[in-house]
Tab-separated table of C-alpha atoms in Angstrom:
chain	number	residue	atom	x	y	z
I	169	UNK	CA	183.417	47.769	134.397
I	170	UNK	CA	181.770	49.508	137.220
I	171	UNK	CA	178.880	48.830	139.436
I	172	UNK	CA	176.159	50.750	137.530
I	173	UNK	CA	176.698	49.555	134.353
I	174	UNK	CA	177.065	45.983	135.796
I	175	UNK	CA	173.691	46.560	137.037
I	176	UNK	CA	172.281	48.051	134.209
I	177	UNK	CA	173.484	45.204	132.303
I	178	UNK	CA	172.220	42.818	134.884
I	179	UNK	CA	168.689	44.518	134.682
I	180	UNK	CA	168.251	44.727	130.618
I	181	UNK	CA	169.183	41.145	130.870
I	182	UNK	CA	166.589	40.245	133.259
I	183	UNK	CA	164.045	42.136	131.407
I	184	UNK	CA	164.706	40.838	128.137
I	185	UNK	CA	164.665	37.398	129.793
I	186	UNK	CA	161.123	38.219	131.270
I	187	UNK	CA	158.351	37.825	128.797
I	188	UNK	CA	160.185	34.381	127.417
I	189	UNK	CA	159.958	33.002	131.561
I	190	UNK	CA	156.500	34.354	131.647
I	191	UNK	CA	154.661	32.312	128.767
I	192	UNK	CA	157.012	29.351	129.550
I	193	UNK	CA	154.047	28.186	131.745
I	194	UNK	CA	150.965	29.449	130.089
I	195	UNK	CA	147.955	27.233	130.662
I	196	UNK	CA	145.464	26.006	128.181
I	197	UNK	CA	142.004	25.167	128.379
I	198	UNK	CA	139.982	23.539	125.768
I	199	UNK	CA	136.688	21.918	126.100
I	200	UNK	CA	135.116	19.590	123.998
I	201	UNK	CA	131.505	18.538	124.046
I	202	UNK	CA	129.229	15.365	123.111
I	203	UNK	CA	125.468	15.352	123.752
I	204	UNK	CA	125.909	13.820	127.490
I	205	UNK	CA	128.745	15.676	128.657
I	206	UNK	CA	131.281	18.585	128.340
I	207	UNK	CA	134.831	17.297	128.266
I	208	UNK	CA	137.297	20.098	129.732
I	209	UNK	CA	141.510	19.507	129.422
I	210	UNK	CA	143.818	21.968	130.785
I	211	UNK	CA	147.605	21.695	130.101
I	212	UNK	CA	150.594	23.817	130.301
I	213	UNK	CA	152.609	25.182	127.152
I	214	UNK	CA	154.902	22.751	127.745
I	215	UNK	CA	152.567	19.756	127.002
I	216	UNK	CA	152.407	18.536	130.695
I	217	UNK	CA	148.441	18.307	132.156
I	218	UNK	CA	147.601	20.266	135.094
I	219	UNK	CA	147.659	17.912	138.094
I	220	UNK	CA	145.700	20.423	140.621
I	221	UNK	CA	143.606	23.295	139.954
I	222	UNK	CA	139.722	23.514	140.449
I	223	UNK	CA	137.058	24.056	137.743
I	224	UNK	CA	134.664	26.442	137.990
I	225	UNK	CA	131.437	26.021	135.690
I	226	UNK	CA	129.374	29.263	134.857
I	227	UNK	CA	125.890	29.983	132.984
I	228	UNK	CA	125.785	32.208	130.475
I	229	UNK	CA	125.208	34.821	132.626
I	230	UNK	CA	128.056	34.271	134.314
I	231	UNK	CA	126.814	32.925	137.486
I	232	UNK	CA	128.613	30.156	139.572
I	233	UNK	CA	127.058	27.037	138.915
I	234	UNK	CA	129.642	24.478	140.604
I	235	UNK	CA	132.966	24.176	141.615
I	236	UNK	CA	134.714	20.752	140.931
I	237	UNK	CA	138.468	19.428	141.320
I	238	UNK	CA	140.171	18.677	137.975
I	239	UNK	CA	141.552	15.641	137.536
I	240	UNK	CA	145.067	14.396	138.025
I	241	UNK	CA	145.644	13.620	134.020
I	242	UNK	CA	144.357	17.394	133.635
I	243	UNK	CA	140.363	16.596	132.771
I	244	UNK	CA	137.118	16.732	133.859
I	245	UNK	CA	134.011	15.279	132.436
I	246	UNK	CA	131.045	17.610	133.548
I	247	UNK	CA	127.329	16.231	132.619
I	248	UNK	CA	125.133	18.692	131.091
I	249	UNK	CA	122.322	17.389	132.917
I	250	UNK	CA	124.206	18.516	136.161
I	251	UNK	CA	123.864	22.142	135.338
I	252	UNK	CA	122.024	24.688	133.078
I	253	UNK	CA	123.517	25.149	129.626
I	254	UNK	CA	120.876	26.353	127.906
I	255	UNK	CA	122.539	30.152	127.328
I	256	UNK	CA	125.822	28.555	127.325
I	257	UNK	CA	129.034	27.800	129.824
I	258	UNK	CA	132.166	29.605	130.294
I	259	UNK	CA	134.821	26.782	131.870
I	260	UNK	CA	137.067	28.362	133.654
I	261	UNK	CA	140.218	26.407	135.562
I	262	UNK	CA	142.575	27.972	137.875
I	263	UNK	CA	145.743	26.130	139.435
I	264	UNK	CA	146.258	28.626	141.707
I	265	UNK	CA	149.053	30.451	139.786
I	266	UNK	CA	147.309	30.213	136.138
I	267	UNK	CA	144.140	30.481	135.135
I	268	UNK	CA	142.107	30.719	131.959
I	269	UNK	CA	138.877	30.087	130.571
I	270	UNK	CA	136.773	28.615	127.679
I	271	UNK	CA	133.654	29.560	126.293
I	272	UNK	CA	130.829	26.882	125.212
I	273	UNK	CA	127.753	28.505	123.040
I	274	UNK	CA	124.192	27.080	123.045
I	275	UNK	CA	124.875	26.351	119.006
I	276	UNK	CA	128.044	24.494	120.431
I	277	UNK	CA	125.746	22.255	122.479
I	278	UNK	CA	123.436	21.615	120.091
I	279	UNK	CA	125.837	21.182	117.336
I	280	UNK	CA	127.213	18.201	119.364
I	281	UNK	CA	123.131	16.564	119.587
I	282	UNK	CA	122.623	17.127	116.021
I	283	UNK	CA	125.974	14.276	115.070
């Protein structure tokens, strides 16, 4: 064969290869609440926690509230005494390279008193 082929081969190969390499490490955030506190895990696709990353705790108006390290088992137990949930949270967690975010409602918090 020659070279451009070779490379075109090369680069269809690459690209094809591309979307399965980028989910490989997509990270996922879930929070989960009780009356006292919300409970946020992030954790790769692959199962394995999230050993660094911060997480960043907003109002429902999206404004910062606090910024806090996650754990080394991929948690963080935020109590909603510490900050303002009354028009919700978003949860958002960032390792640096990945980031994503989860939503908590006001009927999500009180849902959680009610049991």
């Amino acid at each position: 064969m020659d070279r451009p082929v070779i490379r075109i081969i090369t680069l269809a190969s690459l690209l094809a290869a591309a979307p399965i390499a980028a989910s490989a490490h997509k990270l996922t955030v879930f929070a989960s609440l009780s009356c006292e506190a919300v409970l946020v895990e992030a954790k790769f696709s692959n199962g394995n926690a999230v050993q660094q990353g911060e997480v960043r705790i907003l109002d429902g108006q999206s404004t910062l509230l606090t910024t806090l390290p996650i754990g080394e088992d991929g948690t963080l137990s935020v109590p909603l005494a510490s900050v303002d949930h009354s028009e919700g949270l978003l949860i958002e967690v960032d390792t640096g390279s990945h980031d994503n975010y989860w939503i908590v409602t006001p009927d999500d918090i009180a849902k959680s008193c009610q049991s």
